[in-house]
mmCIF file of C-alpha atoms and ligand atoms in Angstrom:
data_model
loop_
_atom_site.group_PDB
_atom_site.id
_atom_site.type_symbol
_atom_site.label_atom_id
_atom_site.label_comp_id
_atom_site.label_asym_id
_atom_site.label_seq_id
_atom_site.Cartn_x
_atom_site.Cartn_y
_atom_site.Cartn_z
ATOM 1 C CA UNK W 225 65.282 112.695 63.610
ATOM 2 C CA UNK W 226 69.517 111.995 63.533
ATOM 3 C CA UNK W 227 70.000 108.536 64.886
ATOM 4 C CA UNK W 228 72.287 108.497 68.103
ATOM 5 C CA UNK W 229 74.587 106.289 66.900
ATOM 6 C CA UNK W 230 75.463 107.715 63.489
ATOM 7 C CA UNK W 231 75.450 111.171 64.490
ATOM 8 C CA UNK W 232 79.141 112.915 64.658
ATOM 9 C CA UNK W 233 79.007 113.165 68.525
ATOM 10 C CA UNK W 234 78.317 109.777 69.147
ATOM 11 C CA UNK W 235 81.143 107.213 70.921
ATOM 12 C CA UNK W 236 81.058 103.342 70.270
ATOM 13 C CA UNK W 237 79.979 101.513 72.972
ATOM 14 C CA UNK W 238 82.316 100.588 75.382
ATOM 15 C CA UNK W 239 82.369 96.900 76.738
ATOM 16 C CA UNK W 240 84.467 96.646 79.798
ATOM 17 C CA UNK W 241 86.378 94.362 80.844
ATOM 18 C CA UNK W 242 85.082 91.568 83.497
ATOM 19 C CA UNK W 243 87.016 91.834 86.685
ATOM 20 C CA UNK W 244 88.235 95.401 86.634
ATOM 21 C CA UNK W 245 87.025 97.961 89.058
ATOM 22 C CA UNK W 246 84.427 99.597 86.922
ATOM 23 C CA UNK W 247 82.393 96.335 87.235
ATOM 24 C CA UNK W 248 84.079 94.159 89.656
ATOM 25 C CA UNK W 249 82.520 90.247 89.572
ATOM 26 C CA UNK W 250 79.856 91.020 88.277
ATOM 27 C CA UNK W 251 79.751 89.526 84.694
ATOM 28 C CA UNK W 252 81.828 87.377 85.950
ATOM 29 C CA UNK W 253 80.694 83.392 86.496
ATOM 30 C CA UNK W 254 80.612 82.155 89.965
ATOM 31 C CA UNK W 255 83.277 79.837 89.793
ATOM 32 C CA UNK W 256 85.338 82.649 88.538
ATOM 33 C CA UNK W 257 84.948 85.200 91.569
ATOM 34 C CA UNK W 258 86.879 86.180 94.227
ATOM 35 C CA UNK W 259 87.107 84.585 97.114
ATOM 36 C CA UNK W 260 85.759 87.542 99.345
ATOM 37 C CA UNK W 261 82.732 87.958 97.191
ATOM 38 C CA UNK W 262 81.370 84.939 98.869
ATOM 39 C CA UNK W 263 79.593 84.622 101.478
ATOM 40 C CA UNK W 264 80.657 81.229 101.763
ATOM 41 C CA UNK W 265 84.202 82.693 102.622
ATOM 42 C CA UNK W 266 85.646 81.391 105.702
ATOM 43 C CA UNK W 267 86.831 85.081 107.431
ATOM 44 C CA UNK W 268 89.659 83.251 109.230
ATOM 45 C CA UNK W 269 91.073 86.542 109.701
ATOM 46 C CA UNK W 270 88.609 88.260 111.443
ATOM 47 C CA UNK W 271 87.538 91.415 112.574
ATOM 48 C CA UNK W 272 88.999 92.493 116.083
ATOM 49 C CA UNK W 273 92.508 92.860 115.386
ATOM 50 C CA UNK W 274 94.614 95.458 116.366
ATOM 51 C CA UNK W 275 96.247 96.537 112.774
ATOM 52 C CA UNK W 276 96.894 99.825 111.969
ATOM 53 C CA UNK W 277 94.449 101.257 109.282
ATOM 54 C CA UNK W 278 95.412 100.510 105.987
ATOM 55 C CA UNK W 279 97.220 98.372 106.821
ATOM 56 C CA UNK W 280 98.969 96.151 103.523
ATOM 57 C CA UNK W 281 99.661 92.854 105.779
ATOM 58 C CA UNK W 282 96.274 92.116 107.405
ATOM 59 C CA UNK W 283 94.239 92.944 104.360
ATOM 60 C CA UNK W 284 96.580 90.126 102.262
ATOM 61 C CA UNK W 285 96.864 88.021 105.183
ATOM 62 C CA UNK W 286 92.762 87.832 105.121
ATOM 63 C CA UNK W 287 92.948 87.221 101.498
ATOM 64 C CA UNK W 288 95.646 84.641 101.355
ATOM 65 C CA UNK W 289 94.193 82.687 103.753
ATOM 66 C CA UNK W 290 90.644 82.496 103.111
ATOM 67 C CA UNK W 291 91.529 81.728 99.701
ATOM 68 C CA UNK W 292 93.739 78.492 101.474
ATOM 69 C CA UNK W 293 90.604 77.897 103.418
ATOM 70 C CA UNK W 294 88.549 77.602 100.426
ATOM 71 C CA UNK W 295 91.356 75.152 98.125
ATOM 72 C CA UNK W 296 91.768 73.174 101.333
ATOM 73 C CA UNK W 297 88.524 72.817 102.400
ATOM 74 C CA UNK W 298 88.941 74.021 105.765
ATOM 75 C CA UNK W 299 91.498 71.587 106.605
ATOM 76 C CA UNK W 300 94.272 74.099 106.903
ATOM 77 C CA UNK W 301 96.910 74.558 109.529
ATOM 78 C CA UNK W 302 98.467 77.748 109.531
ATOM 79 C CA UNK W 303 101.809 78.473 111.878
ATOM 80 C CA UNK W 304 102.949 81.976 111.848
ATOM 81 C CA UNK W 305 106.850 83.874 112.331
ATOM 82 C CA UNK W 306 106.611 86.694 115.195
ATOM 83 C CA UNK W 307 105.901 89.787 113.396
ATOM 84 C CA UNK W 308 103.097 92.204 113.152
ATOM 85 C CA UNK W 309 100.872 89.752 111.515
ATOM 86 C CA UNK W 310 101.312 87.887 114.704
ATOM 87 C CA UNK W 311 100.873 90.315 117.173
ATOM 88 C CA UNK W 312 98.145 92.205 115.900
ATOM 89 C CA UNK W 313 95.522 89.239 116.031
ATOM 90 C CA UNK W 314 96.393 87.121 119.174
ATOM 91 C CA UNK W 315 97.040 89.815 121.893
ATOM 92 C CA UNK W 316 96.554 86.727 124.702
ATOM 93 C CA UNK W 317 94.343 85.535 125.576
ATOM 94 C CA UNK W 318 91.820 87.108 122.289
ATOM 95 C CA UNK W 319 92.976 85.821 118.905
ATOM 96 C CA UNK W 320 91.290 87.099 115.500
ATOM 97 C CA UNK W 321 92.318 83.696 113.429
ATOM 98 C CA UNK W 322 89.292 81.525 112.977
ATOM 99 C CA UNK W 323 91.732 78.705 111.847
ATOM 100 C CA UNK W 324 93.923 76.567 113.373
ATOM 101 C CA UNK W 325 97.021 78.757 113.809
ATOM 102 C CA UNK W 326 100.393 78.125 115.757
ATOM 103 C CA UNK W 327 102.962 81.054 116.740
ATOM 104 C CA UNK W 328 106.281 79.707 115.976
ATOM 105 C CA UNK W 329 109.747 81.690 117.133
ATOM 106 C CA UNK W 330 110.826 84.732 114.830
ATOM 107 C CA UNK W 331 112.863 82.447 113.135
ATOM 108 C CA UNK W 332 111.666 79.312 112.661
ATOM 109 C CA UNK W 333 108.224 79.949 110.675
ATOM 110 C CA UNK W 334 109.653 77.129 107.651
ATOM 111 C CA UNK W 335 111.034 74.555 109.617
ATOM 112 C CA UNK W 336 107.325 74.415 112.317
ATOM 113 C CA UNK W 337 105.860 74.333 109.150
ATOM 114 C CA UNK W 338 107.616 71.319 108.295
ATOM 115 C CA UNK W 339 106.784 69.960 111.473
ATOM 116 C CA UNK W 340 103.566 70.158 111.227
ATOM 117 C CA UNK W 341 102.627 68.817 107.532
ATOM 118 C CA UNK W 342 105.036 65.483 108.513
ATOM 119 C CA UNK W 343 103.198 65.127 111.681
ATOM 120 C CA UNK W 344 99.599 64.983 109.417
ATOM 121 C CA UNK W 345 101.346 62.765 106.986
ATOM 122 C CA UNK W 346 102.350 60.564 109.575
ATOM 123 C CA UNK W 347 98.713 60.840 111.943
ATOM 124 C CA UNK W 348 97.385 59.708 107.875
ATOM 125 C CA UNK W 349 95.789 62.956 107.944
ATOM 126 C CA UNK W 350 97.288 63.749 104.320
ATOM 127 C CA UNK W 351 94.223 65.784 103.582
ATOM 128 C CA UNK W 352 95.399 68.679 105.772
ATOM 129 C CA UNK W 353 97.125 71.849 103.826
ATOM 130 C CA UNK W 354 99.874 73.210 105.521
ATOM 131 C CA UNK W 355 100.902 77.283 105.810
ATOM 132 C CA UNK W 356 103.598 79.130 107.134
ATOM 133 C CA UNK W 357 103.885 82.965 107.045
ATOM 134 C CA UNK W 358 105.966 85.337 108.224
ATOM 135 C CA UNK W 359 106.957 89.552 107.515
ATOM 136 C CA UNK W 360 110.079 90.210 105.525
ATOM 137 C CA UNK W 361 112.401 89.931 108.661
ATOM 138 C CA UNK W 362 111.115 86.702 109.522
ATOM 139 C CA UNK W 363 111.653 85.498 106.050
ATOM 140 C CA UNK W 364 114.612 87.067 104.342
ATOM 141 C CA UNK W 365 116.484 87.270 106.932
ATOM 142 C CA UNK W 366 116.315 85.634 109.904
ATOM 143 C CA UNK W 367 114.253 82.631 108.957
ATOM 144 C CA UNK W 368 116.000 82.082 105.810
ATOM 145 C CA UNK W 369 118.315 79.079 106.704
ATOM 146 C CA UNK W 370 115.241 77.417 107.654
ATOM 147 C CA UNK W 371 113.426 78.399 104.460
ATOM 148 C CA UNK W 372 116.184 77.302 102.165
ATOM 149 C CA UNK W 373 116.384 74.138 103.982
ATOM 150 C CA UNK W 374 112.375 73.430 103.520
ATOM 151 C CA UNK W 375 112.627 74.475 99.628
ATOM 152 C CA UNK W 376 115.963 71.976 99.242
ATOM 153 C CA UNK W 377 114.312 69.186 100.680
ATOM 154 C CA UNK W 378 110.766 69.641 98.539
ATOM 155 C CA UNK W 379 108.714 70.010 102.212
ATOM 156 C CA UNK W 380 104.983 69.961 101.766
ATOM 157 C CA UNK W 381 104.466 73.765 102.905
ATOM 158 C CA UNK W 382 103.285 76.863 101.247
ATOM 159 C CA UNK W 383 105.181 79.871 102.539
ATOM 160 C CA UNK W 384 103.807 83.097 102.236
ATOM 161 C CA UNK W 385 106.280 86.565 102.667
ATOM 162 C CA UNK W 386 104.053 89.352 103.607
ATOM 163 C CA UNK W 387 106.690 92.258 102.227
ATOM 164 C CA UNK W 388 106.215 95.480 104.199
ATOM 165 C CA UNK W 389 109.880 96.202 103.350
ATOM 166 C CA UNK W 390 111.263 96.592 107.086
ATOM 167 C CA UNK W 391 111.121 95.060 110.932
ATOM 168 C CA UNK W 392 107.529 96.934 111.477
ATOM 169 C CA UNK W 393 106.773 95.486 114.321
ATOM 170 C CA UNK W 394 109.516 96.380 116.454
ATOM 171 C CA UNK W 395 110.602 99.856 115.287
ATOM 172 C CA UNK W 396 110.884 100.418 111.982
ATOM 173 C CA UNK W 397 114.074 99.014 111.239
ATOM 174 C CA UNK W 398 116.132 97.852 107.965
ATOM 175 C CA UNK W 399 115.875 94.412 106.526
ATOM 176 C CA UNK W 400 117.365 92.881 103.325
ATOM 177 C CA UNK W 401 113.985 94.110 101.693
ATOM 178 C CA UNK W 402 114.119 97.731 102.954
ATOM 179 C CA UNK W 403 114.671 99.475 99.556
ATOM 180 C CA UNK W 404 117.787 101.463 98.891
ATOM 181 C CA UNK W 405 117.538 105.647 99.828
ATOM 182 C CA UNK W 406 114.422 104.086 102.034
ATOM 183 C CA UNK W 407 114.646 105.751 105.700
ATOM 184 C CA UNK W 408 114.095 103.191 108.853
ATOM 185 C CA UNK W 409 115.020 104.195 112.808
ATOM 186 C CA UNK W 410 118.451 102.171 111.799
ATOM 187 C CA UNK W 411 119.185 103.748 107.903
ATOM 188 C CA UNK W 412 118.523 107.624 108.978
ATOM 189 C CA UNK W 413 118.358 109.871 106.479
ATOM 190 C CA UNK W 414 121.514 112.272 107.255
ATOM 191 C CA UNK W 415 125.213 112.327 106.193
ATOM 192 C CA UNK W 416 126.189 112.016 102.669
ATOM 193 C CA UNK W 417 124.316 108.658 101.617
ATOM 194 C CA UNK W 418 121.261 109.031 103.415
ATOM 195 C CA UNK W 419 118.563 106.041 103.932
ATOM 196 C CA UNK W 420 119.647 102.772 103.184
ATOM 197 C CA UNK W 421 122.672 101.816 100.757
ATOM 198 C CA UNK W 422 122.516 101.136 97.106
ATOM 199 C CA UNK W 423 124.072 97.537 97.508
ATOM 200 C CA UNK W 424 123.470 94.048 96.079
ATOM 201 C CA UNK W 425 120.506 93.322 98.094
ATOM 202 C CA UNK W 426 118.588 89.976 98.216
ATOM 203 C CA UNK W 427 116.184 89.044 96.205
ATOM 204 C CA UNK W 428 114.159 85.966 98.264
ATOM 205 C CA UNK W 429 111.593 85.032 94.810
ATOM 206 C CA UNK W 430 114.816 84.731 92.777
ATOM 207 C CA UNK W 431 116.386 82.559 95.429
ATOM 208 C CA UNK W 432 113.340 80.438 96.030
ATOM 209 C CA UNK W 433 113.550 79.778 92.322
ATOM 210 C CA UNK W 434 117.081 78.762 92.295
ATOM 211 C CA UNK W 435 115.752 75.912 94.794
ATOM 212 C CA UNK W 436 113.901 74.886 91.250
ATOM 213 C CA UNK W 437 111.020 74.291 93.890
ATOM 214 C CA UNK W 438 107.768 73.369 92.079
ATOM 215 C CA UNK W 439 105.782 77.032 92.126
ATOM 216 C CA UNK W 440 107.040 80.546 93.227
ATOM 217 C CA UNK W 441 105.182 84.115 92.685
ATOM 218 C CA UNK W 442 105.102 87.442 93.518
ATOM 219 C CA UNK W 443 101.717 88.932 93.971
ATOM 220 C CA UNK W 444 100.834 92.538 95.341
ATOM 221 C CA UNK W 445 97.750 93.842 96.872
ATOM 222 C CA UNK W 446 96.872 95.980 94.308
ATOM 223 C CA UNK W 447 95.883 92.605 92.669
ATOM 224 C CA UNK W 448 93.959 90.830 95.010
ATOM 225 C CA UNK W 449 92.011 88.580 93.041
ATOM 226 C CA UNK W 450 95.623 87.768 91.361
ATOM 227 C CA UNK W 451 96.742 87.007 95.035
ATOM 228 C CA UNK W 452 93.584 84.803 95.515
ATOM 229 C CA UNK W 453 94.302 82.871 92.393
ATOM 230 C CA UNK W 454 97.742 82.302 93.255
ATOM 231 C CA UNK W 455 97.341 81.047 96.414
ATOM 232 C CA UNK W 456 94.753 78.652 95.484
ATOM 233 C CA UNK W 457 96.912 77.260 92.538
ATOM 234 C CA UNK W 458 99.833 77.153 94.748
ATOM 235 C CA UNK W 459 97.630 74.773 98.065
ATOM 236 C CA UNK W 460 97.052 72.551 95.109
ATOM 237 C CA UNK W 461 100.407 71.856 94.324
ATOM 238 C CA UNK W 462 102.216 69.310 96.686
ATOM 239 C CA UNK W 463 106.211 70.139 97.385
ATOM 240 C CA UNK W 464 107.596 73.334 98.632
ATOM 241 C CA UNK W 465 106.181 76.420 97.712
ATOM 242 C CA UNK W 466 106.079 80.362 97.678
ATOM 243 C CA UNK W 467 104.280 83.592 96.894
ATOM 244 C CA UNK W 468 106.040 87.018 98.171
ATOM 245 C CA UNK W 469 103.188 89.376 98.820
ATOM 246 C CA UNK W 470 104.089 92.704 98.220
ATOM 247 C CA UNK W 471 102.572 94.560 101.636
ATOM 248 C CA UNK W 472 102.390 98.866 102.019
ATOM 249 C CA UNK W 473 102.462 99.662 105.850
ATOM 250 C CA UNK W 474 101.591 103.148 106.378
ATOM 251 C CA UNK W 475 103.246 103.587 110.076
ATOM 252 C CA UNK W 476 106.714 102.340 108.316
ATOM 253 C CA UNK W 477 106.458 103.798 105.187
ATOM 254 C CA UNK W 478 105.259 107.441 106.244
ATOM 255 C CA UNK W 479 102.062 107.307 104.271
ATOM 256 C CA UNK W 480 98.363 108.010 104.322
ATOM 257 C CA UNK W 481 95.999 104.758 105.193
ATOM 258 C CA UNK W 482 94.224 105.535 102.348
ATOM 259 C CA UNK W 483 96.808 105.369 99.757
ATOM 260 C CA UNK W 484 97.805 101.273 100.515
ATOM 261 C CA UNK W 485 96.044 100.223 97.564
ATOM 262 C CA UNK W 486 97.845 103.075 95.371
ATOM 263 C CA UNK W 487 101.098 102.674 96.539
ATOM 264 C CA UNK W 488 100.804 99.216 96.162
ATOM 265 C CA UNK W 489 99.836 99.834 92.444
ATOM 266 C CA UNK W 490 102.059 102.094 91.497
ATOM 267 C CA UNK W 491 104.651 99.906 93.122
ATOM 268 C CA UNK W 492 103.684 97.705 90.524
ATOM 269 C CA UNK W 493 103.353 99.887 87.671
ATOM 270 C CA UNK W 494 106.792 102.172 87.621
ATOM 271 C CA UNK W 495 108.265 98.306 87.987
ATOM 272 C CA UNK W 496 109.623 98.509 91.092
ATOM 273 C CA UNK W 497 107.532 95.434 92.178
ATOM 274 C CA UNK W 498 107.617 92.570 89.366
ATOM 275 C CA UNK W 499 104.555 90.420 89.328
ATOM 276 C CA UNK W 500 105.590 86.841 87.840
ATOM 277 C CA UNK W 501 105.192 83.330 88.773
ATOM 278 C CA UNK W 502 107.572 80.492 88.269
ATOM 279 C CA UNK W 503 107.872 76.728 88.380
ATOM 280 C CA UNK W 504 110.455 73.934 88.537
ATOM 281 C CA UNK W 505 113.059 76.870 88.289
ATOM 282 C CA UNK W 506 111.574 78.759 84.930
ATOM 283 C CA UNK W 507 109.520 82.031 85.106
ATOM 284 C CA UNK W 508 106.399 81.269 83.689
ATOM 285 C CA UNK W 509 104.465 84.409 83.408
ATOM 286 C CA UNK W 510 104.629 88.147 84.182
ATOM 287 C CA UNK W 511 101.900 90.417 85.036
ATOM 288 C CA UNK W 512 101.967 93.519 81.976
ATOM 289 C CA UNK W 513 102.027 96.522 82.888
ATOM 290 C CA UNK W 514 100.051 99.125 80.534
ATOM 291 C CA UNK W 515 101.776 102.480 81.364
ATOM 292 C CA UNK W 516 105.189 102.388 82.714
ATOM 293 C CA UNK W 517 104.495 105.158 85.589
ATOM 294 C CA UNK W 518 107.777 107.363 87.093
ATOM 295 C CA UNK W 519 109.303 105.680 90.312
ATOM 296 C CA UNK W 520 108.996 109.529 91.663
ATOM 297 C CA UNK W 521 105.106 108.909 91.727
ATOM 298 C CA UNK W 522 105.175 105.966 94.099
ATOM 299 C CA UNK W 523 108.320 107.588 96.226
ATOM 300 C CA UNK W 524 107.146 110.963 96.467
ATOM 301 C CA UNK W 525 103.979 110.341 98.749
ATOM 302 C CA UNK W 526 105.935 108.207 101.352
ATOM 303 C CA UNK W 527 108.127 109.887 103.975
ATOM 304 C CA UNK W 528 110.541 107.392 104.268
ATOM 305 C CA UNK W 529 111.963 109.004 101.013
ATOM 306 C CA UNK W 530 111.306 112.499 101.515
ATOM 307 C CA UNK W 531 115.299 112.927 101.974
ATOM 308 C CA UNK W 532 115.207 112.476 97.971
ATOM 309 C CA UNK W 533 113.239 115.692 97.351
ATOM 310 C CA UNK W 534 114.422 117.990 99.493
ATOM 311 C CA UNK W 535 118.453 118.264 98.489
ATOM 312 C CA UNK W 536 119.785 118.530 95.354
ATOM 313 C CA UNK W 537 121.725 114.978 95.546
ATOM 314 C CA UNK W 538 118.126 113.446 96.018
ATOM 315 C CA UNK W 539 118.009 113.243 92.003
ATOM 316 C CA UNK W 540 120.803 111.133 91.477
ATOM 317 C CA UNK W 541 119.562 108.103 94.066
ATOM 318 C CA UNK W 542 115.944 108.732 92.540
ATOM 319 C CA UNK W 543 117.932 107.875 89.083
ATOM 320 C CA UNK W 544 119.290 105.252 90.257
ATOM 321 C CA UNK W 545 115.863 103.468 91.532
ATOM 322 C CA UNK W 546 114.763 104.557 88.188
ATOM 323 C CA UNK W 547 117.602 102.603 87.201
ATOM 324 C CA UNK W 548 116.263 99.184 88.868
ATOM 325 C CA UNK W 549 112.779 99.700 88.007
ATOM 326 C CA UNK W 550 113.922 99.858 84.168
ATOM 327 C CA UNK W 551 116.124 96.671 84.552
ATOM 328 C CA UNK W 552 113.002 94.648 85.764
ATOM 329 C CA UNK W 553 110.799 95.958 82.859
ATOM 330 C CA UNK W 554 113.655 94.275 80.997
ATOM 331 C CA UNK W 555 113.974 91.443 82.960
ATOM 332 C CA UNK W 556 110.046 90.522 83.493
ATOM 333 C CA UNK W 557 109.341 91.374 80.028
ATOM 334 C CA UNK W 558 106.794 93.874 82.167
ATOM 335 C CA UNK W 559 106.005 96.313 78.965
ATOM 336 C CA UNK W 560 105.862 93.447 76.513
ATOM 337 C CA UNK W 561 102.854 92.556 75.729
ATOM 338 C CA UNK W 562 102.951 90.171 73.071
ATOM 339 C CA UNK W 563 105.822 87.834 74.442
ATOM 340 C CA UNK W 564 104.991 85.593 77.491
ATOM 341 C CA UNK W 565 107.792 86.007 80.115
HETATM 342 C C1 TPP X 277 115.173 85.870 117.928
HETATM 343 C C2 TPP X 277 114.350 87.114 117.994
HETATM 344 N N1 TPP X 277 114.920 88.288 117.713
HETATM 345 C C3 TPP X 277 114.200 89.422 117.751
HETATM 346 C C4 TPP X 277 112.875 89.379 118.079
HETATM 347 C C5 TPP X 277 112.093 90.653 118.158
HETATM 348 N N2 TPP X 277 111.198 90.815 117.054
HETATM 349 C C6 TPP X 277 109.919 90.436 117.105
HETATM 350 S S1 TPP X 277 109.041 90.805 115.742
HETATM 351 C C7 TPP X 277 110.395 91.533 115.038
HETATM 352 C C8 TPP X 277 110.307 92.216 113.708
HETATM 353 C C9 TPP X 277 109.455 91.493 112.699
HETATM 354 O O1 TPP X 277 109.713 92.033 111.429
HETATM 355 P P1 TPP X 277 109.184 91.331 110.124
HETATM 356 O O2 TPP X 277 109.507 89.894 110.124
HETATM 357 O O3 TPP X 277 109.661 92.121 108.960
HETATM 358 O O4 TPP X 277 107.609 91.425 110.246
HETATM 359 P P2 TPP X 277 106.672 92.726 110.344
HETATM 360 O O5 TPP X 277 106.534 93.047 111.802
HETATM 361 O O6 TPP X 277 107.306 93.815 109.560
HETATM 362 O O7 TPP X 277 105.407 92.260 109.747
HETATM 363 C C10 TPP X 277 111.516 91.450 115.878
HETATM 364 C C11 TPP X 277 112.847 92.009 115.581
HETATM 365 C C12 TPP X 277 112.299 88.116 118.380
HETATM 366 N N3 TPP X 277 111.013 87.992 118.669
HETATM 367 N N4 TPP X 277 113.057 87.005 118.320
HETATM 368 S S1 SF4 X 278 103.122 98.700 111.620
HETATM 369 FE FE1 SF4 X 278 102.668 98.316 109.457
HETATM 370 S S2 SF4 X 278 102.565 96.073 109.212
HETATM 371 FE FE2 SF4 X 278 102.396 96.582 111.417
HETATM 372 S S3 SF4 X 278 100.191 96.709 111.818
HETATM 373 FE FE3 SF4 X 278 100.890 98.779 111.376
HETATM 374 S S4 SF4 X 278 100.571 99.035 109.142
HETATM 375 FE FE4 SF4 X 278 100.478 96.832 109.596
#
């Protein structure tokens, strides 16, 4: 009789790897699994809300902060910028945040923030954590005086950027995340340069590390046990800190509900979306990426850049993303493998 595993056909056994999909937390030891596959989690973002399905924000929201809860013990206050995020889970007078959670202006998110973790240092309650969040409108633009003003003066607040790359909330339209080409209800796609202009743009991580604050990351959620483990490293550090959650929103984006966690993904692999973390100024690490993918597969599937596919000129501005997804391979050291970042 041949023995299986000498005979010609047969395949070495493959071991895989703890933590991927194929087996999840299983092997994995307790202390090592996510948050969510507790059932000791604290759901402070509960069911009830009125997301859209698939929606990037709430399902990183839920993760983010349950992974807070668990870090700070439950002593967590969370204030959040108007935005979706907002809206969604405290239509008055129902709210779908089992945490203590303030609304701050559209503006302000950094500064309440402050607010709040002086006012538990003072009351000697120095145990409590203190959150702010906010979408990218909130946070790149119109709350970033008050965020560069908490990162200068070292406040005691971890603020989290859930990136859905426009104003979602109210329409659709362009903020200093909205991607170039990308279409919003205020970059159309007609005329010569359709979708939003190929300019400097503003890159809030990088600028949050010029503060040389004590942590900053990126985190996406395709990765959402790499979310988890950043936000529970980052409530542990004192100072001012912040992760910039990279967030698909299929009403903005033009895309199917199911696809979030691709997008998100392939986001992440044709390096459009870098995945590093930094501290005291210096990038630390960068998340590898094992198969630099084409930016055309994570544009194609999204309407907001169907303009780029249906006229010949299309190819040039899909070069050109090309372009910046190549630079941050370079930059993030994203392909790699060998060198830490
Ligand atoms: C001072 C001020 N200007 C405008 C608004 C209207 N407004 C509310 S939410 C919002 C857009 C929020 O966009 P973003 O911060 O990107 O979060 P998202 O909804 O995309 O999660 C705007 C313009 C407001 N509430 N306050
Ligand atoms: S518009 Fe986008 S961010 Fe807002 S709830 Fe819908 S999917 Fe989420």
């Amino acid at each position: 009789m041949t023995d299986i595993l000498t005979a010609p056909a047969a395949q070495k056994l493959r071991f895989y790897q703890k933590g991927t999909l194929t087996v999840g937390n299983r092997l994995i030891s307790e202390q090592e699994r996510s948050v969510q596959a507790s059932i000791d989690r604290s759901n402070a973002l509960t069911c009830g809300h009125r997301a859209c399905q698939g929606c990037g924000e709430a399902l990183g929201a839920r993760y983010a902060i349950d992974a807070a809860m668990r870090t700070a013990g439950g002593e967590l206050v969370a204030v959040n910028a108007t935005g979706c995020l907002e809206v969604f889970t405290t239509p008055y007078p129902e709210t779908s945040w089992q945490v203590a959670w303030l609304h701050s202006l559209f503006g302000n998110a950094a500064a309440v923030a402050t607010g709040v973790a002086a006012a538990m240092r003072v009351k000697g309650r120095s145990r409590v954590r203190t959150i702010a969040q906010g979408g990218d409108g909130g946070t790149t633009d119109i709350g970033f005086g008050c965020l560069s003003g908490m990162f200068e003066r070292n406040d005691d607040v971890l603020y989290i950027c859930y990136d859905n790359e426009a104003y979602m909330n109210t329409g659709v339209q362009r903020s200093s995340a909205t991607p170039p080409a990308a279409r919003t209800a205020t970059t159309p796609a007609m005329g010569p340069a359709p979708g939003n202009a190929f300019e400097t743009g503003k890159n809030v991580p990088k600028i949050a590390i010029a503060h040389g604050i004590p942590y900053v990351a990126t985190a996406s959620v395709a990765d959402l046990h790499d979310l988890e483990r950043k936000v529970i490293k980052a409530v542990g550090i004192h100072g001012a800190r912040y992760i910039h959650v990279h967030v698909p929103c299929p009403l903005g984006w033009g895309s199917a509900s199911h696809d979030t966690i691709r997008l998100a993904r392939l986001a992440v692999e044709s390096g459009l979306f870098p995945i590093y973390e930094a501290e005291h100024g210096v990038v630390t690490s960068s998340r590898k990426i094992r198969r630099q993918v084409p930016v055309t597969e994570y544009l194609q599937p999204q309407r907001r850049f169907a303009h780029l596919f249906s006229s010949p000129e299309g190819s040039e501005r899909v070069a050109k993303l090309q372009a910046i997804a190549d630079r941050n391979i370079l930059e993030f050291h994203l392909l790699d493998h060998e060198a830490d970042a």
